[in-house]
mmCIF file of C-alpha atoms in Angstrom:
data_model
loop_
_atom_site.group_PDB
_atom_site.id
_atom_site.type_symbol
_atom_site.label_atom_id
_atom_site.label_comp_id
_atom_site.label_asym_id
_atom_site.label_seq_id
_atom_site.Cartn_x
_atom_site.Cartn_y
_atom_site.Cartn_z
ATOM 1 C CA MET A 1 -15.033 4.624 -0.062
ATOM 2 C CA LYS A 2 -15.894 0.935 0.064
ATOM 3 C CA ASP A 3 -18.899 1.420 -2.226
ATOM 4 C CA ASN A 4 -16.479 2.165 -5.072
ATOM 5 C CA PHE A 5 -15.237 -1.435 -4.823
ATOM 6 C CA SER A 6 -17.600 -4.345 -5.354
ATOM 7 C CA LEU A 7 -17.347 -7.931 -4.154
ATOM 8 C CA GLU A 8 -17.160 -8.978 -7.797
ATOM 9 C CA GLU A 9 -14.125 -6.727 -8.390
ATOM 10 C CA LEU A 10 -12.203 -8.325 -5.531
ATOM 11 C CA VAL A 11 -13.127 -11.824 -6.683
ATOM 12 C CA GLU A 12 -12.029 -10.961 -10.223
ATOM 13 C CA ALA A 13 -8.730 -9.525 -8.971
ATOM 14 C CA GLN A 14 -7.962 -12.788 -7.234
ATOM 15 C CA ARG A 15 -8.928 -14.804 -10.309
ATOM 16 C CA LEU A 16 -6.747 -12.708 -12.595
ATOM 17 C CA ILE A 17 -3.554 -12.719 -10.555
ATOM 18 C CA SER A 18 -3.672 -16.239 -9.076
ATOM 19 C CA PRO A 19 -1.879 -17.902 -12.024
ATOM 20 C CA HIS A 20 0.989 -15.418 -11.758
ATOM 21 C CA ILE A 21 1.764 -15.065 -8.044
ATOM 22 C CA HIS A 22 2.455 -17.278 -5.049
ATOM 23 C CA ARG A 23 -0.274 -18.190 -2.620
ATOM 24 C CA THR A 24 1.996 -17.419 0.297
ATOM 25 C CA PRO A 25 2.150 -19.625 3.389
ATOM 26 C CA VAL A 26 0.798 -18.806 6.833
ATOM 27 C CA LEU A 27 3.179 -19.550 9.699
ATOM 28 C CA SER A 28 2.610 -19.769 13.434
ATOM 29 C CA SER A 29 4.820 -19.998 16.506
ATOM 30 C CA LYS A 30 3.935 -21.348 19.937
ATOM 31 C CA ALA A 31 6.649 -19.112 21.401
ATOM 32 C CA LEU A 32 5.181 -15.959 19.847
ATOM 33 C CA ASN A 33 1.700 -17.021 20.917
ATOM 34 C CA SER A 34 2.991 -17.351 24.467
ATOM 35 C CA ILE A 35 4.766 -13.979 24.374
ATOM 36 C CA SER A 36 1.741 -12.161 22.940
ATOM 37 C CA GLY A 37 -0.984 -14.016 24.805
ATOM 38 C CA ALA A 38 -2.844 -14.387 21.493
ATOM 39 C CA THR A 39 -2.924 -16.942 18.683
ATOM 40 C CA LEU A 40 -1.024 -15.421 15.772
ATOM 41 C CA PHE A 41 -1.143 -16.353 12.097
ATOM 42 C CA PHE A 42 1.596 -14.772 9.967
ATOM 43 C CA LYS A 43 0.748 -14.289 6.277
ATOM 44 C CA CYS A 44 4.227 -14.398 4.748
ATOM 45 C CA GLU A 45 4.359 -11.979 1.835
ATOM 46 C CA ASN A 46 8.140 -12.001 2.216
ATOM 47 C CA PHE A 47 7.854 -15.243 0.207
ATOM 48 C CA GLN A 48 5.892 -13.506 -2.563
ATOM 49 C CA LYS A 49 7.294 -12.901 -6.047
ATOM 50 C CA THR A 50 9.926 -10.105 -5.833
ATOM 51 C CA GLY A 51 9.851 -10.436 -2.038
ATOM 52 C CA SER A 52 6.778 -8.380 -1.153
ATOM 53 C CA PHE A 53 3.011 -8.033 -1.462
ATOM 54 C CA LYS A 54 3.590 -5.373 -4.126
ATOM 55 C CA ALA A 55 3.656 -8.079 -6.829
ATOM 56 C CA ARG A 56 -0.082 -8.538 -6.290
ATOM 57 C CA GLY A 57 -1.124 -4.971 -7.072
ATOM 58 C CA ALA A 58 1.381 -4.516 -9.887
ATOM 59 C CA THR A 59 0.245 -7.704 -11.626
ATOM 60 C CA HIS A 60 -3.421 -6.808 -11.301
ATOM 61 C CA ALA A 61 -2.890 -3.264 -12.556
ATOM 62 C CA ILE A 62 -1.084 -4.480 -15.675
ATOM 63 C CA LEU A 63 -3.649 -7.204 -16.383
ATOM 64 C CA ARG A 64 -6.408 -4.584 -16.295
ATOM 65 C CA LEU A 65 -4.763 -2.437 -18.992
ATOM 66 C CA SER A 66 -6.253 -2.254 -22.474
ATOM 67 C CA GLU A 67 -4.321 -3.790 -25.356
ATOM 68 C CA ASP A 68 -3.352 -0.316 -26.530
ATOM 69 C CA GLU A 69 -2.049 0.584 -23.080
ATOM 70 C CA LYS A 70 -0.064 -2.645 -22.903
ATOM 71 C CA ARG A 71 1.598 -1.808 -26.233
ATOM 72 C CA ARG A 72 2.654 1.564 -24.809
ATOM 73 C CA GLY A 73 4.200 -0.018 -21.701
ATOM 74 C CA VAL A 74 4.116 1.074 -18.078
ATOM 75 C CA ALA A 75 6.110 3.490 -15.946
ATOM 76 C CA THR A 76 6.478 4.465 -12.323
ATOM 77 C CA HIS A 77 8.836 6.183 -9.917
ATOM 78 C CA SER A 78 10.095 4.096 -7.030
ATOM 79 C CA SER A 79 13.182 3.370 -5.001
ATOM 80 C CA GLY A 80 11.735 0.302 -3.350
ATOM 81 C CA ASN A 81 9.463 -2.715 -3.688
ATOM 82 C CA HIS A 82 6.938 -1.260 -6.133
ATOM 83 C CA GLY A 83 9.545 -0.635 -8.814
ATOM 84 C CA GLN A 84 10.792 -4.213 -8.580
ATOM 85 C CA ALA A 85 7.260 -5.599 -8.560
ATOM 86 C CA LEU A 86 6.163 -3.601 -11.587
ATOM 87 C CA ALA A 87 9.321 -4.535 -13.503
ATOM 88 C CA TRP A 88 8.787 -8.229 -12.725
ATOM 89 C CA ALA A 89 5.096 -8.186 -13.639
ATOM 90 C CA ALA A 90 5.756 -6.316 -16.887
ATOM 91 C CA GLN A 91 8.482 -8.770 -17.877
ATOM 92 C CA LYS A 92 6.264 -11.746 -17.100
ATOM 93 C CA LEU A 93 3.384 -10.300 -19.116
ATOM 94 C CA GLY A 94 5.618 -9.204 -22.003
ATOM 95 C CA ILE A 95 5.327 -5.430 -21.909
ATOM 96 C CA ALA A 96 7.860 -2.610 -21.600
ATOM 97 C CA CYS A 97 8.536 -1.034 -18.214
ATOM 98 C CA HIS A 98 10.292 2.190 -17.178
ATOM 99 C CA VAL A 99 11.214 2.953 -13.584
ATOM 100 C CA VAL A 100 12.437 6.385 -12.472
ATOM 101 C CA MET A 101 14.769 5.939 -9.505
ATOM 102 C CA PRO A 102 16.770 8.398 -7.390
ATOM 103 C CA GLU A 103 20.453 8.409 -8.198
ATOM 104 C CA ASN A 104 21.286 7.614 -4.564
ATOM 105 C CA ALA A 105 19.166 4.460 -4.524
ATOM 106 C CA PRO A 106 21.136 1.388 -3.409
ATOM 107 C CA GLU A 107 22.919 -0.288 -6.283
ATOM 108 C CA VAL A 108 21.324 -3.599 -5.336
ATOM 109 C CA LYS A 109 17.834 -2.127 -5.856
ATOM 110 C CA ILE A 110 18.737 -0.546 -9.182
ATOM 111 C CA ALA A 111 20.233 -3.846 -10.313
ATOM 112 C CA ALA A 112 17.136 -5.762 -9.195
ATOM 113 C CA VAL A 113 14.847 -3.556 -11.295
ATOM 114 C CA GLN A 114 17.166 -3.898 -14.299
ATOM 115 C CA ASN A 115 17.391 -7.663 -13.854
ATOM 116 C CA TYR A 116 13.624 -7.846 -14.207
ATOM 117 C CA GLY A 117 13.981 -6.231 -17.616
ATOM 118 C CA ALA A 118 12.931 -2.660 -16.884
ATOM 119 C CA GLU A 119 14.709 0.426 -18.138
ATOM 120 C CA VAL A 120 15.925 2.523 -15.205
ATOM 121 C CA HIS A 121 15.964 6.320 -15.483
ATOM 122 C CA LEU A 122 17.980 7.985 -12.725
ATOM 123 C CA CYS A 123 17.033 11.343 -11.249
ATOM 124 C CA ALA A 124 17.887 13.639 -8.334
ATOM 125 C CA PRO A 125 16.764 12.295 -4.937
ATOM 126 C CA ASN A 126 13.620 14.376 -4.419
ATOM 127 C CA LEU A 127 9.943 14.051 -5.289
ATOM 128 C CA ALA A 128 9.930 16.909 -7.804
ATOM 129 C CA ALA A 129 12.740 15.258 -9.763
ATOM 130 C CA ARG A 130 10.980 11.902 -9.668
ATOM 131 C CA GLU A 131 7.765 13.400 -10.987
ATOM 132 C CA ALA A 132 9.622 15.345 -13.684
ATOM 133 C CA GLY A 133 11.483 12.197 -14.674
ATOM 134 C CA LEU A 134 8.247 10.244 -14.874
ATOM 135 C CA LYS A 135 6.629 12.910 -17.058
ATOM 136 C CA ALA A 136 9.621 12.864 -19.406
ATOM 137 C CA VAL A 137 9.351 9.094 -19.747
ATOM 138 C CA GLN A 138 5.621 9.291 -20.414
ATOM 139 C CA ASP A 139 6.097 12.058 -22.983
ATOM 140 C CA LYS A 140 8.797 10.074 -24.797
ATOM 141 C CA PHE A 141 7.341 6.563 -24.695
ATOM 142 C CA GLY A 142 3.641 7.092 -24.008
ATOM 143 C CA ALA A 143 3.892 4.718 -21.058
ATOM 144 C CA VAL A 144 1.000 4.350 -18.601
ATOM 145 C CA PHE A 145 1.724 5.463 -15.040
ATOM 146 C CA ILE A 146 1.141 2.723 -12.438
ATOM 147 C CA PRO A 147 1.305 4.350 -8.981
ATOM 148 C CA PRO A 148 2.495 2.341 -5.983
ATOM 149 C CA TYR A 149 -0.635 2.529 -3.823
ATOM 150 C CA ASN A 150 -3.120 5.273 -4.733
ATOM 151 C CA HIS A 151 -5.004 3.461 -7.503
ATOM 152 C CA PRO A 152 -8.137 1.245 -7.495
ATOM 153 C CA HIS A 153 -6.492 -1.624 -9.379
ATOM 154 C CA ILE A 154 -3.513 -1.580 -7.016
ATOM 155 C CA ILE A 155 -5.806 -1.640 -3.978
ATOM 156 C CA ALA A 156 -7.882 -4.498 -5.385
ATOM 157 C CA GLY A 157 -4.718 -6.465 -6.133
ATOM 158 C CA GLN A 158 -3.367 -5.961 -2.620
ATOM 159 C CA SER A 159 -6.685 -7.144 -1.168
ATOM 160 C CA THR A 160 -5.911 -10.677 -2.297
ATOM 161 C CA ALA A 161 -3.392 -11.308 0.494
ATOM 162 C CA ALA A 162 -6.112 -10.898 3.123
ATOM 163 C CA THR A 163 -8.585 -12.835 0.964
ATOM 164 C CA GLU A 164 -6.249 -15.823 0.990
ATOM 165 C CA LEU A 165 -5.689 -15.463 4.727
ATOM 166 C CA LEU A 166 -9.435 -15.409 5.422
ATOM 167 C CA GLU A 167 -9.985 -18.410 3.170
ATOM 168 C CA ASP A 168 -7.403 -20.349 5.172
ATOM 169 C CA TYR A 169 -8.479 -19.018 8.586
ATOM 170 C CA PRO A 170 -12.089 -17.784 8.452
ATOM 171 C CA ASP A 171 -12.395 -17.596 12.243
ATOM 172 C CA LEU A 172 -9.915 -14.771 12.814
ATOM 173 C CA ASP A 173 -10.872 -12.023 15.259
ATOM 174 C CA LEU A 174 -8.424 -9.442 13.898
ATOM 175 C CA ILE A 175 -6.184 -8.793 10.915
ATOM 176 C CA ILE A 176 -3.363 -6.272 11.210
ATOM 177 C CA SER A 177 -1.157 -4.865 8.483
ATOM 178 C CA PRO A 178 1.469 -2.137 8.466
ATOM 179 C CA VAL A 179 0.443 1.139 6.853
ATOM 180 C CA GLY A 180 2.459 3.518 4.689
ATOM 181 C CA GLY A 181 0.678 4.703 1.549
ATOM 182 C CA GLY A 182 -2.307 2.589 2.526
ATOM 183 C CA GLY A 183 -2.744 0.291 -0.476
ATOM 184 C CA LEU A 184 -2.254 -2.877 1.556
ATOM 185 C CA LEU A 185 -4.343 -1.644 4.480
ATOM 186 C CA ALA A 186 -7.220 -0.428 2.279
ATOM 187 C CA GLY A 187 -7.168 -3.685 0.329
ATOM 188 C CA THR A 188 -7.099 -5.710 3.535
ATOM 189 C CA ALA A 189 -10.045 -3.740 4.933
ATOM 190 C CA LEU A 190 -12.065 -4.248 1.754
ATOM 191 C CA SER A 191 -11.345 -7.968 1.690
ATOM 192 C CA ASN A 192 -12.363 -8.276 5.312
ATOM 193 C CA TYR A 193 -15.567 -6.297 4.694
ATOM 194 C CA TYR A 194 -16.682 -8.629 1.915
ATOM 195 C CA PHE A 195 -15.317 -11.986 3.067
ATOM 196 C CA SER A 196 -15.629 -11.982 6.857
ATOM 197 C CA LYS A 197 -18.617 -11.572 9.134
ATOM 198 C CA ARG A 198 -16.692 -11.338 12.400
ATOM 199 C CA CYS A 199 -13.150 -10.061 11.874
ATOM 200 C CA GLN A 200 -11.911 -6.496 12.426
ATOM 201 C CA VAL A 201 -8.954 -4.743 10.767
ATOM 202 C CA ILE A 202 -6.338 -2.648 12.550
ATOM 203 C CA ALA A 203 -2.974 -1.230 11.488
ATOM 204 C CA GLY A 204 0.487 -0.570 12.843
ATOM 205 C CA GLU A 205 2.574 2.474 11.953
ATOM 206 C CA PRO A 206 5.965 3.808 13.125
ATOM 207 C CA GLU A 207 5.858 6.784 15.473
ATOM 208 C CA GLY A 208 8.499 8.330 13.220
ATOM 209 C CA ALA A 209 6.238 8.196 10.148
ATOM 210 C CA ASN A 210 2.784 8.541 11.635
ATOM 211 C CA ASP A 211 0.850 10.500 9.013
ATOM 212 C CA ALA A 212 -1.805 7.768 8.709
ATOM 213 C CA PHE A 213 -2.337 7.882 12.474
ATOM 214 C CA GLN A 214 -2.653 11.683 12.353
ATOM 215 C CA SER A 215 -5.004 11.564 9.370
ATOM 216 C CA PHE A 216 -7.148 8.782 10.849
ATOM 217 C CA TYR A 217 -7.765 10.485 14.168
ATOM 218 C CA SER A 218 -8.012 14.079 12.913
ATOM 219 C CA GLY A 219 -10.249 13.236 9.969
ATOM 220 C CA ASN A 220 -8.031 15.307 7.662
ATOM 221 C CA LEU A 221 -5.515 13.825 5.267
ATOM 222 C CA VAL A 222 -1.950 14.771 6.234
ATOM 223 C CA LYS A 223 -0.011 15.269 3.007
ATOM 224 C CA GLU A 224 3.416 16.318 4.298
ATOM 225 C CA HIS A 225 5.360 15.164 7.334
ATOM 226 C CA GLN A 226 8.884 14.557 8.551
ATOM 227 C CA THR A 227 9.911 10.914 8.774
ATOM 228 C CA LYS A 228 12.558 9.064 10.700
ATOM 229 C CA THR A 229 12.206 5.311 11.054
ATOM 230 C CA ILE A 230 13.988 2.063 10.332
ATOM 231 C CA ALA A 231 10.790 0.919 8.587
ATOM 232 C CA ASP A 232 11.747 2.554 5.298
ATOM 233 C CA GLY A 233 8.911 0.903 3.394
ATOM 234 C CA LEU A 234 6.406 3.018 5.345
ATOM 235 C CA LEU A 235 7.725 6.530 4.654
ATOM 236 C CA THR A 236 5.094 7.496 2.082
ATOM 237 C CA THR A 237 2.028 9.534 2.992
ATOM 238 C CA LEU A 238 -1.455 8.062 2.882
ATOM 239 C CA GLY A 239 -3.122 8.032 -0.540
ATOM 240 C CA GLU A 240 -6.255 10.062 -1.237
ATOM 241 C CA ILE A 241 -8.164 7.030 -2.551
ATOM 242 C CA ASN A 242 -7.072 4.829 0.346
ATOM 243 C CA PHE A 243 -7.876 7.284 3.135
ATOM 244 C CA PRO A 244 -11.705 7.152 3.079
ATOM 245 C CA ILE A 245 -11.657 3.350 2.846
ATOM 246 C CA ILE A 246 -9.420 3.214 5.903
ATOM 247 C CA GLN A 247 -11.586 5.741 7.742
ATOM 248 C CA GLU A 248 -14.683 3.661 7.099
ATOM 249 C CA LEU A 249 -13.428 0.099 7.559
ATOM 250 C CA VAL A 250 -10.392 0.151 9.885
ATOM 251 C CA LEU A 251 -10.933 -0.015 13.645
ATOM 252 C CA GLU A 252 -7.730 1.691 14.795
ATOM 253 C CA ILE A 253 -4.128 2.567 13.954
ATOM 254 C CA ILE A 254 -1.471 1.884 16.590
ATOM 255 C CA THR A 255 1.883 3.676 16.512
ATOM 256 C CA VAL A 256 5.040 1.927 17.684
ATOM 257 C CA SER A 257 8.507 3.137 18.667
ATOM 258 C CA GLU A 258 11.763 2.270 16.947
ATOM 259 C CA THR A 259 12.706 0.116 19.936
ATOM 260 C CA GLU A 260 9.444 -1.816 19.638
ATOM 261 C CA ILE A 261 9.986 -2.335 15.899
ATOM 262 C CA VAL A 262 13.501 -3.685 16.439
ATOM 263 C CA GLU A 263 12.381 -6.014 19.237
ATOM 264 C CA ALA A 264 9.555 -7.382 17.086
ATOM 265 C CA LEU A 265 11.967 -7.821 14.165
ATOM 266 C CA LYS A 266 14.314 -9.826 16.390
ATOM 267 C CA LEU A 267 11.471 -12.065 17.502
ATOM 268 C CA ILE A 268 10.456 -12.821 13.921
ATOM 269 C CA TYR A 269 14.013 -13.747 13.010
ATOM 270 C CA GLN A 270 14.538 -15.791 16.165
ATOM 271 C CA ARG A 271 11.177 -17.540 16.418
ATOM 272 C CA LEU A 272 9.828 -17.803 12.875
ATOM 273 C CA LYS A 273 13.321 -18.226 11.389
ATOM 274 C CA ILE A 274 12.501 -16.075 8.352
ATOM 275 C CA VAL A 275 13.899 -12.899 6.784
ATOM 276 C CA VAL A 276 11.569 -9.891 6.819
ATOM 277 C CA GLU A 277 12.117 -6.173 6.406
ATOM 278 C CA PRO A 278 11.556 -3.804 9.350
ATOM 279 C CA SER A 279 8.250 -2.597 7.901
ATOM 280 C CA SER A 280 6.863 -6.113 8.357
ATOM 281 C CA ALA A 281 7.747 -6.090 12.043
ATOM 282 C CA VAL A 282 5.607 -3.013 12.709
ATOM 283 C CA ALA A 283 2.406 -5.075 12.774
ATOM 284 C CA LEU A 284 3.758 -7.537 15.339
ATOM 285 C CA ALA A 285 5.164 -4.658 17.388
ATOM 286 C CA ALA A 286 1.686 -3.129 17.607
ATOM 287 C CA ILE A 287 0.168 -6.390 18.840
ATOM 288 C CA LEU A 288 2.880 -6.840 21.457
ATOM 289 C CA GLN A 289 2.437 -3.256 22.651
ATOM 290 C CA GLN A 290 -1.284 -3.867 23.155
ATOM 291 C CA ALA A 291 -0.954 -7.467 24.345
ATOM 292 C CA GLU A 292 -3.362 -7.116 27.263
ATOM 293 C CA ARG A 293 -6.115 -5.781 25.007
ATOM 294 C CA TYR A 294 -5.728 -8.558 22.455
ATOM 295 C CA GLU A 295 -5.175 -11.477 24.808
ATOM 296 C CA ASN A 296 -6.778 -14.759 23.671
ATOM 297 C CA ARG A 297 -7.695 -13.319 20.253
ATOM 298 C CA ARG A 298 -7.005 -15.054 16.945
ATOM 299 C CA ILE A 299 -4.979 -12.531 14.938
ATOM 300 C CA GLY A 300 -3.774 -12.561 11.345
ATOM 301 C CA ILE A 301 -0.586 -10.559 10.812
ATOM 302 C CA ILE A 302 0.435 -9.616 7.275
ATOM 303 C CA LEU A 303 4.224 -9.675 6.934
ATOM 304 C CA SER A 304 4.508 -7.264 4.023
ATOM 305 C CA GLY A 305 7.924 -8.171 2.609
ATOM 306 C CA GLY A 306 11.454 -9.429 3.013
ATOM 307 C CA ASN A 307 13.610 -7.111 0.910
ATOM 308 C CA VAL A 308 16.112 -6.089 3.537
ATOM 309 C CA ASP A 309 19.705 -4.884 3.380
ATOM 310 C CA LEU A 310 21.281 -7.397 5.739
ATOM 311 C CA ALA A 311 24.211 -5.062 6.362
ATOM 312 C CA LYS A 312 21.808 -2.539 7.905
ATOM 313 C CA LEU A 313 19.987 -4.842 10.296
ATOM 314 C CA PRO A 314 19.923 -3.293 13.794
ATOM 315 C CA PHE A 315 21.241 -6.409 15.533
#
């Protein structure tokens, strides 16, 4: 819950990571304002180190380690942005990093993690194998596990994107982020709670990976579900630490179809002229779906990342 995170912790997270990350720009588009009927402010985490907001949480988590833990190094299992972010942050801060990745992960992602100096350990493409691989790494090297979203230091690190946005635009009515595991959304909600007196936080989620939506409205955390969506950064289930924060501080979660995600993705490419991954487009898709409700509002949209396989774009 929010009471487990203090204002001072969020301020300290921002102070710690600021020398290491980008303060990402906020873009706007008259065309997208006209289409949506609202005034939109896009926080561009696709321009962040390693191409996503994940660099914030990974950097903060490593900086909060003890000296003994830093000597032991860090480890995680990931086939996406968190593995790259942790590898980059570890390299920058001079500690060892191990990333367990499924053997069917795209070569470009494996290479990216290796290029940031991490040691990659391949495993079978299932959660049990990932967890077994992680345990083997920890047993061998003593490395500290840094999870991708379900950890207080990760959440506090991710909060800094919204903190920057609210510093730049304190008169926002709404902030929306996509939701997968919930680290970004929980962090955004906490930042908004402490740094804004008027703004509300909402989230967008694919219909084909809607466990957060189910959990939010049922009041019970959904731990297993079938997923099918182009927004492959949002396939994970909601974290147990993140869930109560989201329940308490988020106004609503809006689900969007694959067609709506693709249309929003096209608009970002065409109107903002930037590269984002489909997961980033989910937030804009939710606003466009509910355009009548949010007409004339000032809305911050967190574009979560830009690590996209261009060969797989749906247009």
